[in-house]
Amino acid sequence: MVNHHMAQRTWGFWINRGIIHALLISAALFYLLPLVVMLLTSFKTMDDIRAGNLISFPAEFVIEPWIKAWSSACTGVKCEGVGSYFFNSVQIVVPAVLISTALGAINGYVLTKWRFRGSELFFGLLLFGCFIPFQVVLLPMAQTLGWLGIANTTTGLVLVHVAYGVAFTTLFFRNFYVNIPSELVKAAQLDGAGFFKIFWRILLPISGPIIVVTIIWQTTQIWNDFLFGVVYGSGETQPITVALNNLVNTSTGVKEYNVHMAAAIIAGLPTLLVYVLAGKYFVRGLTAGSVKG
Amino acid sequence: MAALEIDNVRKVFGGKTEVLKGINISIENGEFLILVGPSGCGKSTLMNSIAGLESITDGQIRIGGEDVSGRSPKDRDIAMVFQSYALYPSMNVRDNIAFGLEMRKVPKEDRLNEVNRVAKMLQIEHLLDRKPSQLSGGQRQRVAMGRALARKPKIYLFDEPLSNLDAKLRVEMRTEIKKLHQNLGTTIVYVTHDQIEAMTLADRIAVMKDGIVQQFGTPQEIYDEPANIFVAGFMGSPAMNFIPAPIQKEQGQLVAKVTTAGGQTYSLPLGKRGENLEKYEGRKVILGVRPERISEVNITEVEREDVVVVKTKTEIVEPTGPDTLIHITLNGVEVGCRVAPDSAVKAGEDMEFMVDLSKAVFFDSETEARI
Ligand SMILES: Nc1ncnc2c1ncn2[C@@H]1O[C@H](COP(=O)(O)OP(=O)(O)O)[C@@H](O)[C@H]1O
Ligand SMILES: [Mg+2]
């Protein structure tokens, strides 16, 4: 009787497992397929591309498309590849991510541990900032950048991304800190620590998960941004997403799919890398509500 | 000199919620003050006000004679132990204890010496390198105390420090805190909602309700001479019996009349306890008698003038080990009696009880204040 029952459960268990795995694997394949096609195509010669089908292996592995994409493909009038734009993006992303994350952390700290009259309203308005579509801010922001004299500069783009990102980073940190017992701050106050000491010594050391979440989120958002880049950047300062678009849309000559694919992968690599390196912290940070004291 | 004076302190949250409604408390150096009262009565708010974590709306707080009402927490020379312990999660035990010293710019060597002294006193030397997350509840509690002790402040505040511990550990730590207080002679303000903790630890107790101090006195005063029905009912377990009883004069003596469930009426002589009750003659008052004052008949005491023997049916019999609690009915209300286990009868049987009125108290049935 007992054995029979157990056997039944085991059967059901394996069937369930099988179904779940089949679903997961097909989902993974579905999402991986474009990447695989891109990778394969980027190592083919143009003849190979014309002859074969999308998912066939390259008849001959060639690295030239990558070199060309990086250093000599035409993006509009210039033919210097996407390499320099890659560094443009780095110069925009690194300061924008760091500044918006730092501001978000301080904001979250104040909004939860040093509440002031109207701080809830302030947070509500800030939250509203998360839902403002890009298009709405385009013109006023252009005007502002003009007034500040930083139109078409990297600094200008950094400012735009910081302003737009602070709503999100504040939300992240605020929701994290609201679960940290306020008694920690009270205890530190009695111990003689001030506003920044408490932040630096007590809260920041336990903020690891949410810092990772915020950095991943901001890096992905800013690196992948196209609209702000195309509107507020120009020529020398444009990010790689804009360069990629220009490369693909350059209408002279044949479409070099292998070069396009290589350039697209180069453009997508950093976000991919960030997620692979820190993805598990991302998931952990999103689900971890509080730190037990 | 008074270590701590709380002078007419009021606290209003957001312009409308009045949480503290004029608190007056004063304690001497080295005294152990317990704030006790039901949840939400404003104990933590008062503690935070003393610490400076919460500003007060009105009144004054003086520490060692100096008005500190406007000072920030760090300038009040106070240490506090929180209910949740509030240990800094990223620091090990040593750094947790030393943090306050570091913030006050004590040299590193002195800090380490102080940590070692405190750790030895609290027997947590072997835990110094651990993180709070690697400690048990009792160990965290000790570390939280260590953090407070390290700085030798003027006043220690404890906000329900034992309420997260299990019953056995709680009793142990209670004794330990008492020992600590005796050895160090520090001034302590201690919040609890546990009335046994209050009775065992305090030099003085302030019983609070709805932001008002109902009574402020020594544990014995609070226990024997409660100011009103609330205090009488809150302190002591099992709780005091409140029996509505008419006051009459019989042979020139005031008595309270009680009737058993069986219809038998007895006269309880008020004696000296009834001194202020002349004007209540012919009216009903609330007679307060603690369960331990209604016991089995005892030959040596039954002769006393303020003792009356009452025979009635027992309704519920609850053995607790050292004694047995029996419920009877007098004047229509349930009354608890504490008897020796050997003399307890079965539920439903008749039993003779000896009502000792030497500690009886009387309350006005309208105002609920003590007469
Ligand atoms: N920051 C605050 N704003 C508004 N009301 C508060 C605040 N803090 C506490 N209260 C209210 O004050 C009352 C007393 O709270 P508290 O002092 O924590 O009680 P206790 O510690 O005695 O349980 C409660 O009704 C609580 O809701
Ligand atoms: Mg409380």
XYZ file of C-alpha atoms and ligand atoms in Angstrom:
692
model
C 0.000 0.000 0.000
C 2.619 2.436 1.136
C 5.041 1.460 -1.624
C 2.398 1.759 -4.264
C 1.563 5.220 -3.052
C 5.214 6.249 -3.070
C 5.697 4.928 -6.587
C 2.749 6.962 -7.770
C 4.196 10.084 -6.250
C 7.530 9.460 -7.878
C 5.880 9.034 -11.266
C 3.976 12.263 -10.909
C 7.112 13.957 -9.724
C 9.108 12.952 -12.800
C 6.351 13.895 -15.206
C 6.115 17.298 -13.560
C 9.840 17.703 -13.678
C 9.910 16.725 -17.350
C 7.246 19.232 -18.287
C 8.870 22.028 -16.319
C 12.280 21.350 -17.822
C 10.929 21.098 -21.350
C 9.200 24.442 -20.913
C 12.260 26.102 -19.438
C 14.588 24.751 -22.107
C 12.346 25.836 -24.969
C 11.985 29.275 -23.404
C 15.750 29.524 -23.063
C 16.268 28.425 -26.670
C 13.675 30.907 -27.844
C 15.571 33.746 -26.199
C 19.028 32.447 -27.080
C 18.326 31.821 -30.749
C 18.749 35.427 -31.950
C 22.034 35.662 -30.099
C 23.232 32.411 -31.645
C 22.256 33.612 -35.123
C 24.060 36.900 -34.525
C 27.190 35.182 -33.291
C 27.272 32.718 -36.195
C 26.615 35.416 -38.772
C 29.297 37.697 -37.383
C 31.967 35.092 -38.104
C 30.858 34.350 -41.685
C 32.090 35.846 -44.907
C 29.520 37.668 -47.029
C 29.580 34.859 -49.596
C 28.892 32.371 -46.891
C 25.920 34.460 -45.690
C 24.435 34.640 -49.183
C 24.889 30.903 -49.717
C 23.869 29.377 -46.393
C 20.895 29.636 -44.125
C 20.659 31.584 -40.890
C 21.640 28.920 -38.406
C 24.236 27.054 -40.389
C 27.791 27.067 -39.069
C 30.284 29.349 -40.868
C 32.050 27.491 -43.677
C 35.143 29.444 -42.674
C 35.562 31.337 -39.381
C 36.636 34.915 -40.115
C 37.439 37.653 -37.629
C 37.486 40.478 -40.177
C 33.860 41.558 -39.678
C 34.658 42.215 -36.000
C 37.755 44.229 -36.800
C 35.879 46.189 -39.389
C 32.947 46.839 -37.065
C 35.282 48.078 -34.366
C 37.608 50.275 -36.392
C 36.664 50.956 -39.995
C 32.959 50.497 -40.722
C 31.142 53.599 -41.924
C 28.766 55.256 -39.506
C 27.375 58.007 -41.602
C 30.053 60.112 -43.216
C 32.914 58.852 -41.082
C 34.375 55.388 -41.487
C 36.103 54.663 -38.172
C 33.954 51.847 -36.775
C 32.037 51.868 -33.516
C 35.111 51.641 -31.257
C 35.326 55.310 -30.346
C 31.563 55.425 -29.699
C 31.945 52.491 -27.358
C 34.200 54.659 -25.212
C 31.746 57.546 -25.542
C 29.160 55.283 -23.997
C 31.545 54.270 -21.221
C 32.213 57.940 -20.492
C 28.499 58.598 -20.233
C 27.491 55.456 -18.360
C 30.114 55.326 -15.616
C 29.601 58.810 -14.156
C 25.832 58.751 -14.744
C 25.440 55.409 -12.982
C 27.670 56.353 -10.072
C 26.098 59.758 -9.526
C 22.489 58.596 -9.856
C 23.135 55.640 -7.546
C 24.799 57.815 -4.930
C 21.987 60.362 -5.064
C 19.392 57.618 -4.862
C 21.078 56.168 -1.802
C 21.156 59.509 -0.002
C 17.571 60.263 -0.995
C 16.379 56.873 0.199
C 18.240 57.375 3.470
C 16.656 60.765 4.090
C 13.186 59.681 3.020
C 13.159 56.767 5.457
C 15.367 57.734 8.379
C 15.187 61.533 8.482
C 11.614 62.164 7.511
C 10.605 65.776 7.307
C 7.323 67.569 6.900
C 6.100 66.726 3.427
C 8.625 63.952 2.810
C 5.862 61.559 1.789
C 4.588 64.075 -0.747
C 8.137 64.580 -1.978
C 8.517 60.856 -2.480
C 5.170 60.685 -4.261
C 6.231 63.360 -6.715
C 9.568 61.667 -7.257
C 7.792 58.394 -7.940
C 5.792 60.236 -10.537
C 9.109 60.846 -12.285
C 9.360 57.114 -13.008
C 6.291 57.301 -15.187
C 7.139 60.359 -17.235
C 7.721 59.227 -20.830
C 11.006 60.223 -22.463
C 9.236 62.158 -25.182
C 7.682 64.593 -22.703
C 11.009 65.822 -21.380
C 12.822 66.048 -24.709
C 12.129 69.699 -25.532
C 12.317 71.238 -22.051
C 15.517 69.317 -21.424
C 17.076 70.538 -24.670
C 16.244 74.064 -23.608
C 17.759 73.504 -20.166
C 20.953 72.023 -21.573
C 21.214 75.028 -23.882
C 20.880 77.439 -20.979
C 23.478 75.527 -19.021
C 25.780 75.620 -22.045
C 26.270 71.863 -22.089
C 24.205 70.949 -25.127
C 25.842 68.269 -27.305
C 28.371 67.390 -24.618
C 29.029 64.255 -22.641
C 28.411 66.225 -19.448
C 24.990 67.151 -20.763
C 24.102 63.529 -21.463
C 25.326 62.514 -18.015
C 23.127 65.175 -16.472
C 20.095 64.002 -18.442
C 20.594 60.399 -17.392
C 21.184 61.342 -13.761
C 18.051 63.495 -13.677
C 15.977 60.796 -15.273
C 17.486 57.960 -13.242
C 17.257 59.488 -9.797
C 13.545 58.709 -9.590
C 14.287 55.012 -10.006
C 17.364 54.841 -7.826
C 15.576 56.704 -5.031
C 12.678 54.306 -5.267
C 15.014 51.320 -4.996
C 16.933 52.627 -2.007
C 13.891 54.010 -0.264
C 12.135 50.637 -0.445
C 15.243 48.906 0.825
C 15.904 51.265 3.719
C 12.288 51.364 4.824
C 12.749 47.749 5.925
C 15.885 48.470 7.920
C 14.833 49.081 11.533
C 14.990 52.768 12.420
C 16.288 51.760 15.833
C 19.673 51.205 14.195
C 19.782 54.898 13.379
C 18.561 55.848 16.840
C 21.211 53.690 18.463
C 23.899 55.288 16.308
C 22.609 58.755 17.161
C 22.916 57.969 20.850
C 26.377 56.606 20.192
C 27.253 60.042 18.885
C 27.253 59.505 15.133
C 25.951 62.238 12.829
C 23.995 62.218 9.575
C 26.803 61.144 7.234
C 28.586 58.908 9.745
C 25.418 56.912 10.239
C 24.926 56.589 6.502
C 28.517 55.685 5.837
C 29.188 53.356 8.749
C 25.826 51.759 9.477
C 23.594 51.794 6.406
C 25.952 51.662 3.454
C 27.775 48.498 4.590
C 24.482 46.597 4.561
C 23.269 48.090 1.276
C 25.233 45.697 -0.961
C 22.244 43.946 -2.531
C 20.404 47.137 -3.422
C 23.535 48.838 -4.721
C 24.043 45.939 -7.114
C 20.420 46.056 -8.223
C 20.589 49.780 -8.823
C 23.867 49.631 -10.701
C 22.686 46.860 -12.976
C 19.430 48.649 -13.636
C 21.019 52.001 -14.338
C 23.857 50.590 -16.409
C 21.413 48.701 -18.602
C 19.092 51.666 -18.955
C 21.769 54.192 -19.780
C 23.887 51.980 -21.984
C 20.881 50.950 -24.012
C 19.485 54.464 -24.315
C 19.052 55.653 -27.856
C 16.626 58.544 -27.739
C 18.529 60.823 -25.372
C 21.748 59.905 -27.149
C 20.458 60.808 -30.565
C 18.812 64.019 -29.385
C 21.372 65.456 -26.982
C 24.592 63.947 -28.326
C 26.170 64.966 -31.566
C 28.995 63.622 -33.695
C 31.862 63.163 -31.305
C 29.803 62.529 -28.177
C 27.201 60.109 -29.487
C 26.838 56.800 -27.637
C 27.318 53.455 -29.317
C 23.593 52.812 -29.740
C 23.363 55.808 -32.068
C 26.518 54.745 -33.928
C 25.096 51.269 -34.387
C 21.938 52.725 -35.846
C 23.964 54.894 -38.216
C 26.091 51.939 -39.235
C 23.130 49.749 -40.059
C 21.320 52.557 -41.858
C 24.231 53.725 -43.973
C 22.765 53.234 -47.405
C 25.858 53.173 -49.591
C 27.032 49.804 -50.908
C 25.923 46.342 -49.864
C 24.542 45.541 -46.437
C 27.354 43.815 -44.573
C 25.309 41.671 -42.228
C 28.375 40.113 -40.648
C 29.738 43.525 -39.705
C 26.342 44.681 -38.485
C 26.006 41.621 -36.274
C 29.471 42.065 -34.839
C 28.771 45.729 -34.103
C 25.434 44.847 -32.496
C 27.105 42.307 -30.229
C 29.797 44.814 -29.288
C 27.064 47.289 -28.422
C 25.195 44.748 -26.315
C 28.155 43.107 -24.635
C 28.561 45.329 -21.554
C 24.966 44.924 -20.382
C 25.226 41.215 -21.007
C 28.450 41.073 -19.046
C 27.062 43.066 -16.131
C 24.127 40.742 -15.877
C 26.219 37.591 -16.106
C 28.629 38.838 -13.434
C 26.112 40.287 -11.008
C 22.804 38.773 -12.070
C 22.430 36.537 -9.092
C 22.796 39.520 -6.786
C 20.175 41.264 -8.863
C 17.637 38.542 -8.228
C 18.668 38.265 -4.599
C 18.492 42.012 -4.101
C 15.064 42.274 -5.653
C 13.657 39.586 -3.394
C 15.542 40.335 -0.190
C 13.219 42.569 1.759
C 15.145 43.288 4.873
C 18.393 42.694 6.607
C 17.974 40.925 9.880
C 19.779 42.847 12.567
C 20.486 65.364 43.611
C 17.804 64.282 41.191
C 19.350 62.305 38.329
C 16.364 62.746 36.094
C 13.435 65.113 36.332
C 10.571 64.992 33.897
C 8.595 68.135 34.386
C 5.124 68.414 32.883
C 6.203 66.877 29.601
C 3.702 66.789 26.788
C 4.143 65.275 23.347
C 1.772 65.897 20.481
C 2.336 64.092 17.176
C 1.419 65.927 14.009
C -0.448 68.674 15.834
C -3.291 66.438 16.977
C -2.362 63.095 18.579
C -1.507 63.848 22.175
C 0.533 60.882 23.320
C 2.054 62.273 26.538
C -0.323 64.439 28.544
C 1.756 66.102 31.203
C 4.208 63.621 32.687
C 5.874 64.360 36.036
C 8.530 61.993 37.301
C 11.664 62.553 39.326
C 14.259 60.008 40.375
C 17.444 60.175 42.425
C 20.923 59.105 41.399
C 21.288 55.350 41.259
C 17.582 54.637 41.272
C 15.927 52.040 39.085
C 12.751 53.480 37.578
C 10.302 51.236 35.809
C 7.753 52.575 33.365
C 4.948 50.121 33.073
C 1.650 50.219 31.250
C -0.339 48.649 28.456
C 0.899 48.743 24.879
C 0.422 52.110 23.207
C 0.276 54.140 26.408
C 3.318 56.199 25.442
C 6.207 54.444 27.198
C 8.492 54.344 24.186
C 7.592 57.904 23.294
C 8.618 59.000 26.772
C 11.886 57.060 26.491
C 12.644 58.603 23.116
C 11.893 62.015 24.568
C 14.329 61.447 27.411
C 16.953 60.298 24.913
C 16.313 63.267 22.651
C 15.292 61.087 19.719
C 11.887 62.730 19.853
C 11.361 66.409 20.588
C 8.875 67.328 23.292
C 5.965 69.672 22.689
C 5.887 71.166 26.144
C 7.601 70.887 29.528
C 11.168 70.232 30.536
C 13.540 67.304 30.958
C 16.465 67.761 33.338
C 19.393 65.409 33.724
C 21.567 66.008 36.773
C 19.808 69.353 37.230
C 20.574 70.602 33.719
C 17.816 71.292 31.230
C 18.508 69.057 28.227
C 15.198 69.552 26.424
C 16.837 71.230 23.454
C 19.936 69.078 23.231
C 20.646 66.468 20.603
C 20.813 62.807 21.692
C 24.586 62.628 21.642
C 24.927 65.559 24.010
C 22.670 64.092 26.686
C 25.082 61.395 27.884
C 22.523 58.629 27.694
C 22.745 55.042 26.519
C 19.797 53.006 25.415
C 19.040 49.325 24.939
C 16.331 48.708 22.380
C 13.736 45.975 22.264
C 15.118 44.826 18.904
C 18.702 45.251 20.232
C 19.546 47.313 17.134
C 23.045 45.865 16.788
C 24.902 47.208 13.759
C 24.654 44.262 11.343
C 27.890 44.887 9.473
C 30.106 45.172 12.546
C 31.338 42.406 14.794
C 30.583 42.434 18.485
C 33.792 44.235 19.369
C 33.107 47.078 16.944
C 29.497 47.257 18.024
C 30.544 47.852 21.609
C 33.352 50.220 20.659
C 31.379 52.306 18.161
C 30.097 54.801 20.706
C 33.597 55.244 22.111
C 35.022 55.710 18.651
C 32.440 58.381 17.846
C 33.462 60.132 21.043
C 37.093 60.012 19.950
C 38.349 57.724 22.682
C 41.871 56.510 21.749
C 42.016 53.066 20.234
C 43.862 51.438 23.116
C 41.368 52.708 25.685
C 38.551 51.510 23.487
C 39.903 47.992 23.395
C 40.423 47.966 27.143
C 36.890 49.144 27.695
C 35.474 46.525 25.336
C 37.375 43.844 27.190
C 36.175 45.078 30.562
C 32.546 45.081 29.473
C 32.851 41.757 27.663
C 34.255 40.177 30.802
C 31.502 41.607 32.960
C 28.821 40.241 30.634
C 30.671 37.001 29.820
C 30.715 37.604 26.080
C 34.485 37.563 25.586
C 34.295 34.545 23.300
C 31.814 36.320 21.020
C 33.819 39.442 20.262
C 34.718 38.479 16.700
C 31.260 37.357 15.666
C 28.708 39.262 13.654
C 25.280 39.887 15.213
C 23.693 37.448 12.756
C 25.815 34.674 14.272
C 24.453 35.222 17.777
C 21.462 33.770 19.600
C 18.757 36.023 21.010
C 20.203 35.931 24.504
C 23.696 36.702 23.250
C 22.439 39.641 21.207
C 20.722 40.933 24.294
C 24.000 40.814 26.182
C 25.864 42.592 23.421
C 23.197 45.301 23.352
C 23.729 45.773 27.078
C 27.466 45.776 26.591
C 27.175 48.563 24.071
C 25.251 50.627 26.592
C 27.632 49.837 29.445
C 30.791 50.697 27.550
C 30.304 54.421 27.726
C 29.450 54.883 31.399
C 26.718 57.436 30.658
C 24.699 59.289 33.276
C 21.507 57.377 32.577
C 20.661 54.051 30.996
C 17.413 53.587 29.147
C 16.044 50.091 28.540
C 13.010 49.809 26.280
C 11.485 46.367 26.848
C 14.907 44.729 26.605
C 13.744 41.248 27.534
C 10.481 40.939 25.669
C 12.036 39.096 22.718
C 13.548 36.376 24.882
C 11.916 33.111 25.875
C 10.513 32.805 29.380
C 13.460 31.050 31.006
C 16.097 33.356 29.575
C 13.981 36.329 30.523
C 14.038 35.366 34.194
C 17.797 34.786 34.061
C 18.506 38.125 32.424
C 16.178 39.843 34.859
C 18.295 38.647 37.730
C 21.422 39.614 35.880
C 20.204 43.148 35.254
C 19.312 43.476 38.910
C 22.793 42.310 39.875
C 24.346 44.728 37.429
C 22.391 47.596 38.870
C 23.397 46.697 42.406
C 27.059 46.438 41.479
C 27.299 49.531 39.318
C 24.810 51.749 41.106
C 23.735 53.334 37.856
C 20.539 55.246 37.200
C 18.234 53.210 35.003
C 14.914 53.892 33.332
C 13.386 50.651 32.201
C 10.223 50.075 30.197
C 8.255 46.881 30.445
C 4.706 45.710 30.159
C 5.501 42.755 32.362
C 4.353 43.547 35.876
C 6.536 40.878 37.468
C 9.616 42.466 35.905
C 8.366 45.761 37.259
C 7.935 44.489 40.800
C 11.230 42.626 40.952
C 13.527 45.261 39.469
C 12.200 48.637 40.459
C 13.103 51.113 43.127
C 10.251 53.164 41.770
C 7.442 52.376 39.400
C 5.467 54.749 37.230
C 2.263 53.128 36.034
C 1.096 54.760 32.810
C -2.138 54.678 30.874
C -3.176 56.818 27.898
C -0.205 59.142 28.282
C -0.852 59.869 31.945
C 1.084 58.605 34.948
C -1.587 56.899 37.045
C 0.686 56.373 40.006
C 4.331 56.898 40.834
C 5.750 55.129 43.886
C 7.731 52.230 45.281
C 6.721 48.737 44.192
C 5.207 48.034 47.601
C 3.190 51.259 47.540
C 1.906 50.450 44.095
C 1.016 46.948 45.157
C -0.541 47.703 48.516
C -1.941 51.189 48.001
C -2.924 51.401 44.333
C -4.230 54.820 43.360
C -7.128 53.527 41.298
C -8.736 50.443 39.854
C -6.516 50.511 36.772
C -3.288 50.349 38.785
C -4.727 47.755 41.149
C -5.795 45.567 38.259
C -2.607 46.009 36.246
C -0.142 45.110 38.972
C -0.267 41.656 40.476
C -0.997 38.279 38.951
C -3.527 36.808 39.277
C -5.247 40.171 39.337
C -6.905 41.779 42.319
C -10.598 40.954 42.868
C -13.016 43.843 42.518
C -16.237 43.192 44.408
C -19.029 45.782 44.347
C -20.260 45.863 47.942
C -22.669 48.060 49.951
C -21.223 49.761 53.042
C -23.294 49.630 56.210
C -22.896 50.436 59.886
C -23.363 47.519 62.283
C -22.816 47.983 66.054
C -21.063 51.287 65.422
C -18.666 49.674 62.932
C -18.506 50.013 59.144
C -18.879 46.742 57.284
C -19.028 45.678 53.647
C -21.782 43.193 52.862
C -21.030 40.227 50.603
C -23.397 37.471 49.518
C -22.266 34.080 48.284
C -23.707 32.181 45.339
C -25.698 30.140 47.864
C -27.408 33.271 49.214
C -25.542 33.457 52.510
C -24.683 37.061 53.482
C -21.581 38.019 55.466
C -20.446 41.282 57.026
C -16.801 42.139 56.436
C -15.564 44.592 59.108
C -13.547 47.391 57.568
C -11.645 48.297 60.740
C -8.784 50.704 60.168
C -8.934 50.315 56.383
C -12.366 51.932 56.438
C -11.317 55.205 58.005
C -12.324 57.342 55.043
C -15.508 55.487 54.267
C -17.922 57.186 56.695
C -19.599 59.161 53.979
C -20.098 56.067 51.832
C -22.420 54.489 54.429
C -25.458 53.118 52.632
C -23.761 53.286 49.242
C -21.940 50.818 47.093
C -18.163 50.905 46.758
C -15.724 48.589 44.965
C -13.908 46.378 47.432
C -10.468 45.323 46.237
C -8.948 42.155 47.712
C -5.959 40.340 46.260
C -6.353 36.575 45.728
C -3.675 35.734 48.297
C -5.831 37.435 50.950
C -8.619 34.913 50.436
C -7.159 31.601 51.513
C -7.930 28.398 53.352
C -8.797 28.774 57.064
C -5.702 29.050 59.180
C -6.064 28.476 62.925
C -3.542 31.108 64.014
C -5.007 33.951 61.978
C -8.696 33.222 62.058
C -8.983 34.884 65.490
C -7.991 38.308 64.111
C -10.588 41.045 63.980
C -10.064 41.852 60.298
C -10.536 38.250 59.197
C -13.882 36.697 58.258
C -14.621 33.101 57.330
C -16.879 32.645 54.315
C -18.280 29.285 53.247
C -19.300 28.864 49.635
C -19.272 26.621 46.594
C -16.046 26.397 44.559
C -16.532 26.827 40.820
C -13.184 26.347 39.150
C -10.058 24.837 40.709
C -6.719 25.574 39.025
C -3.589 24.019 40.551
C -0.442 26.006 39.687
C 2.032 23.969 41.743
C 2.992 26.090 44.735
C -0.649 26.979 45.300
C -4.073 26.437 43.851
C -6.352 29.104 42.461
C -10.054 28.665 43.227
C -12.853 30.725 41.706
C -15.929 31.528 43.777
C -18.778 34.025 43.380
C -19.352 36.944 45.751
C -21.979 39.626 45.093
C -22.432 38.212 41.631
C -18.823 38.628 40.468
C -16.146 36.004 40.062
C -13.535 36.079 42.803
C -10.157 34.349 42.727
C -8.753 32.793 45.914
C -5.291 31.425 46.470
C -5.130 28.382 48.729
C -2.557 25.789 49.705
C -2.805 22.796 47.322
C -3.445 20.384 50.216
C -6.517 22.231 51.378
C -8.150 22.596 47.950
C -11.404 20.707 47.409
C -12.920 19.477 44.152
C -14.722 21.950 41.896
C -18.396 22.176 42.888
C -17.833 21.289 46.533
C -18.247 23.738 49.402
C -15.191 25.156 51.086
C -14.456 27.589 53.893
C -12.339 30.613 52.972
C -10.685 33.122 55.226
C -11.024 36.688 53.902
C -8.225 38.868 55.275
C -9.171 42.543 55.125
C -5.936 43.961 56.559
C -4.804 44.957 53.043
C -8.229 45.545 51.517
C -8.664 48.689 49.416
C -11.808 50.567 48.424
C -12.585 52.403 45.229
C -15.300 54.886 44.388
C -17.524 53.101 41.888
C -17.988 56.274 39.834
C -14.478 57.712 39.612
C -12.649 54.382 40.127
C -10.213 56.292 42.329
C -9.098 54.908 45.632
C -11.068 56.170 48.639
N 5.796 59.139 15.072
C 4.531 58.988 15.514
N 3.512 59.638 14.921
C 2.247 59.491 15.357
N 1.878 58.712 16.372
C 2.842 58.035 17.018
C 4.217 58.136 16.622
N 4.946 57.328 17.440
C 4.067 56.770 18.295
N 2.809 57.193 18.057
C 1.598 56.807 18.797
O 1.811 57.090 20.150
C 1.200 56.099 20.962
C 2.197 55.603 21.980
O 3.181 54.854 21.343
P 4.393 54.216 22.140
O 5.074 55.281 22.899
O 5.222 53.452 21.173
O 3.655 53.218 23.116
P 4.247 52.058 24.046
O 5.727 52.055 23.917
O 3.763 52.381 25.407
O 3.632 50.786 23.556
C 0.671 55.035 20.043
O -0.723 55.186 19.930
C 1.350 55.316 18.735
O 0.499 54.994 17.682
Mg 7.060 50.541 23.174
